[in-house]
Amino acid sequence: MGYYDMVEQCWGLSEAARDYVKAAGRDVARGEMWERVFSASPLVDIDRTLRESPQFERVFLHSPYGLQYRADHKDWIPFRHSAIDLTDEANI
């Protein structure tokens, strides 16, 4: 899978979080978002997330990407947490 596809998967998880909040019709705490959306996703690196972000400000994926909570916008946006190798054409 290429890096572009990995980012697209990350955006898909961000959209799932947005959809969950919309369906709830209220502000949703990060812990609830973790329990209901993120921890159920096979994309999420559960161990790393629990170890490095116990308050769920960030959710690490098994790819070089993850989601970061923006409190001022009350949403989740992708971020890169690992190096990428742009010389590896299989991942571009």
mmCIF file with all atom_site columns, C-alpha atoms in Angstrom:
data_model
loop_
_atom_site.group_PDB
_atom_site.id
_atom_site.type_symbol
_atom_site.label_atom_id
_atom_site.label_alt_id
_atom_site.label_comp_id
_atom_site.label_asym_id
_atom_site.label_entity_id
_atom_site.label_seq_id
_atom_site.pdbx_PDB_ins_code
_atom_site.Cartn_x
_atom_site.Cartn_y
_atom_site.Cartn_z
_atom_site.occupancy
_atom_site.B_iso_or_equiv
_atom_site.pdbx_formal_charge
_atom_site.auth_seq_id
_atom_site.auth_comp_id
_atom_site.auth_asym_id
_atom_site.auth_atom_id
_atom_site.pdbx_PDB_model_num
ATOM 1  C CA . MET A 1 1  ? 0.000   0.000  0.000  1.00 0.00 ? 1  MET A CA 1
ATOM 2  C CA . GLY A 1 2  ? 1.302   3.428  -0.906 1.00 0.00 ? 2  GLY A CA 1
ATOM 3  C CA . TYR A 1 3  ? 1.644   6.440  1.358  1.00 0.00 ? 3  TYR A CA 1
ATOM 4  C CA . TYR A 1 4  ? -1.200  8.226  -0.396 1.00 0.00 ? 4  TYR A CA 1
ATOM 5  C CA . ASP A 1 5  ? -3.507  5.306  0.374  1.00 0.00 ? 5  ASP A CA 1
ATOM 6  C CA . MET A 1 6  ? -2.331  5.328  3.992  1.00 0.00 ? 6  MET A CA 1
ATOM 7  C CA . VAL A 1 7  ? -3.252  9.007  4.303  1.00 0.00 ? 7  VAL A CA 1
ATOM 8  C CA . GLU A 1 8  ? -6.618  8.288  2.692  1.00 0.00 ? 8  GLU A CA 1
ATOM 9  C CA . GLN A 1 9  ? -7.264  5.580  5.292  1.00 0.00 ? 9  GLN A CA 1
ATOM 10 C CA . CYS A 1 10 ? -6.364  8.075  7.988  1.00 0.00 ? 10 CYS A CA 1
ATOM 11 C CA . TRP A 1 11 ? -8.837  10.592 6.560  1.00 0.00 ? 11 TRP A CA 1
ATOM 12 C CA . GLY A 1 12 ? -11.459 7.852  6.464  1.00 0.00 ? 12 GLY A CA 1
ATOM 13 C CA . LEU A 1 13 ? -11.004 7.265  10.177 1.00 0.00 ? 13 LEU A CA 1
ATOM 14 C CA . SER A 1 14 ? -11.239 11.028 10.741 1.00 0.00 ? 14 SER A CA 1
ATOM 15 C CA . GLU A 1 15 ? -14.534 11.037 8.839  1.00 0.00 ? 15 GLU A CA 1
ATOM 16 C CA . ALA A 1 16 ? -15.800 8.126  10.937 1.00 0.00 ? 16 ALA A CA 1
ATOM 17 C CA . ALA A 1 17 ? -15.106 10.223 14.047 1.00 0.00 ? 17 ALA A CA 1
ATOM 18 C CA . ARG A 1 18 ? -16.931 13.192 12.529 1.00 0.00 ? 18 ARG A CA 1
ATOM 19 C CA . ASP A 1 19 ? -19.897 10.982 11.625 1.00 0.00 ? 19 ASP A CA 1
ATOM 20 C CA . TYR A 1 20 ? -20.024 9.576  15.154 1.00 0.00 ? 20 TYR A CA 1
ATOM 21 C CA . VAL A 1 21 ? -20.162 13.084 16.662 1.00 0.00 ? 21 VAL A CA 1
ATOM 22 C CA . LYS A 1 22 ? -22.821 14.148 14.166 1.00 0.00 ? 22 LYS A CA 1
ATOM 23 C CA . ALA A 1 23 ? -24.974 11.112 14.984 1.00 0.00 ? 23 ALA A CA 1
ATOM 24 C CA . ALA A 1 24 ? -24.522 11.714 18.715 1.00 0.00 ? 24 ALA A CA 1
ATOM 25 C CA . GLY A 1 25 ? -25.719 15.314 18.321 1.00 0.00 ? 25 GLY A CA 1
ATOM 26 C CA . ARG A 1 26 ? -23.458 16.508 21.138 1.00 0.00 ? 26 ARG A CA 1
ATOM 27 C CA . ASP A 1 27 ? -19.837 17.031 22.069 1.00 0.00 ? 27 ASP A CA 1
ATOM 28 C CA . VAL A 1 28 ? -18.097 13.682 22.449 1.00 0.00 ? 28 VAL A CA 1
ATOM 29 C CA . ALA A 1 29 ? -15.232 13.201 24.883 1.00 0.00 ? 29 ALA A CA 1
ATOM 30 C CA . ARG A 1 30 ? -11.971 11.803 23.517 1.00 0.00 ? 30 ARG A CA 1
ATOM 31 C CA . GLY A 1 31 ? -12.301 8.724  25.733 1.00 0.00 ? 31 GLY A CA 1
ATOM 32 C CA . GLU A 1 32 ? -15.690 7.920  24.266 1.00 0.00 ? 32 GLU A CA 1
ATOM 33 C CA . MET A 1 33 ? -14.328 8.462  20.766 1.00 0.00 ? 33 MET A CA 1
ATOM 34 C CA . TRP A 1 34 ? -11.534 6.017  21.604 1.00 0.00 ? 34 TRP A CA 1
ATOM 35 C CA . GLU A 1 35 ? -13.945 3.386  22.885 1.00 0.00 ? 35 GLU A CA 1
ATOM 36 C CA . ARG A 1 36 ? -16.576 3.721  20.178 1.00 0.00 ? 36 ARG A CA 1
ATOM 37 C CA . VAL A 1 37 ? -14.582 4.517  17.037 1.00 0.00 ? 37 VAL A CA 1
ATOM 38 C CA . PHE A 1 38 ? -10.810 4.277  17.235 1.00 0.00 ? 38 PHE A CA 1
ATOM 39 C CA . SER A 1 39 ? -10.146 1.180  19.356 1.00 0.00 ? 39 SER A CA 1
ATOM 40 C CA . ALA A 1 40 ? -12.393 -0.880 17.062 1.00 0.00 ? 40 ALA A CA 1
ATOM 41 C CA . SER A 1 41 ? -10.427 0.009  13.931 1.00 0.00 ? 41 SER A CA 1
ATOM 42 C CA . PRO A 1 42 ? -7.820  -2.450 12.658 1.00 0.00 ? 42 PRO A CA 1
ATOM 43 C CA . LEU A 1 43 ? -5.821  0.574  11.460 1.00 0.00 ? 43 LEU A CA 1
ATOM 44 C CA . VAL A 1 44 ? -5.115  1.738  15.016 1.00 0.00 ? 44 VAL A CA 1
ATOM 45 C CA . ASP A 1 45 ? -1.982  0.796  16.922 1.00 0.00 ? 45 ASP A CA 1
ATOM 46 C CA . ILE A 1 46 ? -3.700  0.313  20.277 1.00 0.00 ? 46 ILE A CA 1
ATOM 47 C CA . ASP A 1 47 ? -0.569  -0.391 22.324 1.00 0.00 ? 47 ASP A CA 1
ATOM 48 C CA . ARG A 1 48 ? 1.306   2.651  21.066 1.00 0.00 ? 48 ARG A CA 1
ATOM 49 C CA . THR A 1 49 ? -1.688  4.927  21.487 1.00 0.00 ? 49 THR A CA 1
ATOM 50 C CA . LEU A 1 50 ? -2.274  3.814  25.085 1.00 0.00 ? 50 LEU A CA 1
ATOM 51 C CA . ARG A 1 51 ? 1.439   4.132  25.874 1.00 0.00 ? 51 ARG A CA 1
ATOM 52 C CA . GLU A 1 52 ? 2.159   7.489  24.224 1.00 0.00 ? 52 GLU A CA 1
ATOM 53 C CA . SER A 1 53 ? -1.192  9.242  24.426 1.00 0.00 ? 53 SER A CA 1
ATOM 54 C CA . PRO A 1 54 ? -3.187  7.972  27.429 1.00 0.00 ? 54 PRO A CA 1
ATOM 55 C CA . GLN A 1 55 ? -5.468  11.028 27.273 1.00 0.00 ? 55 GLN A CA 1
ATOM 56 C CA . PHE A 1 56 ? -6.170  10.272 23.597 1.00 0.00 ? 56 PHE A CA 1
ATOM 57 C CA . GLU A 1 57 ? -4.914  13.556 22.165 1.00 0.00 ? 57 GLU A CA 1
ATOM 58 C CA . ARG A 1 58 ? -3.319  11.451 19.427 1.00 0.00 ? 58 ARG A CA 1
ATOM 59 C CA . VAL A 1 59 ? -4.233  8.122  17.910 1.00 0.00 ? 59 VAL A CA 1
ATOM 60 C CA . PHE A 1 60 ? -1.368  6.231  16.274 1.00 0.00 ? 60 PHE A CA 1
ATOM 61 C CA . LEU A 1 61 ? -2.005  4.008  13.288 1.00 0.00 ? 61 LEU A CA 1
ATOM 62 C CA . HIS A 1 62 ? 0.083   1.044  12.173 1.00 0.00 ? 62 HIS A CA 1
ATOM 63 C CA . SER A 1 63 ? 1.163   3.197  9.219  1.00 0.00 ? 63 SER A CA 1
ATOM 64 C CA . PRO A 1 64 ? 3.423   6.269  9.577  1.00 0.00 ? 64 PRO A CA 1
ATOM 65 C CA . TYR A 1 65 ? 0.278   8.319  10.161 1.00 0.00 ? 65 TYR A CA 1
ATOM 66 C CA . GLY A 1 66 ? -2.168  8.971  12.945 1.00 0.00 ? 66 GLY A CA 1
ATOM 67 C CA . LEU A 1 67 ? -4.892  11.353 14.053 1.00 0.00 ? 67 LEU A CA 1
ATOM 68 C CA . GLN A 1 68 ? -4.465  14.341 16.322 1.00 0.00 ? 68 GLN A CA 1
ATOM 69 C CA . TYR A 1 69 ? -7.312  16.034 18.168 1.00 0.00 ? 69 TYR A CA 1
ATOM 70 C CA . ARG A 1 70 ? -7.707  19.768 17.604 1.00 0.00 ? 70 ARG A CA 1
ATOM 71 C CA . ALA A 1 71 ? -9.609  21.124 20.599 1.00 0.00 ? 71 ALA A CA 1
ATOM 72 C CA . ASP A 1 72 ? -10.221 24.512 18.967 1.00 0.00 ? 72 ASP A CA 1
ATOM 73 C CA . HIS A 1 73 ? -12.029 22.819 16.061 1.00 0.00 ? 73 HIS A CA 1
ATOM 74 C CA . LYS A 1 74 ? -13.253 19.736 17.946 1.00 0.00 ? 74 LYS A CA 1
ATOM 75 C CA . ASP A 1 75 ? -12.058 17.454 15.181 1.00 0.00 ? 75 ASP A CA 1
ATOM 76 C CA . TRP A 1 76 ? -9.361  14.937 14.293 1.00 0.00 ? 76 TRP A CA 1
ATOM 77 C CA . ILE A 1 77 ? -6.750  15.572 11.614 1.00 0.00 ? 77 ILE A CA 1
ATOM 78 C CA . PRO A 1 78 ? -3.982  13.361 10.218 1.00 0.00 ? 78 PRO A CA 1
ATOM 79 C CA . PHE A 1 79 ? -0.386  13.783 11.294 1.00 0.00 ? 79 PHE A CA 1
ATOM 80 C CA . ARG A 1 80 ? 2.771   11.871 10.414 1.00 0.00 ? 80 ARG A CA 1
ATOM 81 C CA . HIS A 1 81 ? 4.517   10.194 13.341 1.00 0.00 ? 81 HIS A CA 1
ATOM 82 C CA . SER A 1 82 ? 7.143   8.128  11.522 1.00 0.00 ? 82 SER A CA 1
ATOM 83 C CA . ALA A 1 83 ? 9.600   8.650  8.740  1.00 0.00 ? 83 ALA A CA 1
ATOM 84 C CA . ILE A 1 84 ? 8.596   7.863  5.191  1.00 0.00 ? 84 ILE A CA 1
ATOM 85 C CA . ASP A 1 85 ? 10.897  6.600  2.466  1.00 0.00 ? 85 ASP A CA 1
ATOM 86 C CA . LEU A 1 86 ? 10.213  8.414  -0.780 1.00 0.00 ? 86 LEU A CA 1
ATOM 87 C CA . THR A 1 87 ? 12.879  6.350  -2.531 1.00 0.00 ? 87 THR A CA 1
ATOM 88 C CA . ASP A 1 88 ? 10.741  3.215  -2.095 1.00 0.00 ? 88 ASP A CA 1
ATOM 89 C CA . GLU A 1 89 ? 8.614   3.359  -5.241 1.00 0.00 ? 89 GLU A CA 1
ATOM 90 C CA . ALA A 1 90 ? 6.305   0.620  -3.937 1.00 0.00 ? 90 ALA A CA 1
ATOM 91 C CA . ASN A 1 91 ? 5.011   3.024  -1.270 1.00 0.00 ? 91 ASN A CA 1
ATOM 92 C CA . ILE A 1 92 ? 4.654   6.140  -3.380 1.00 0.00 ? 92 ILE A CA 1
#
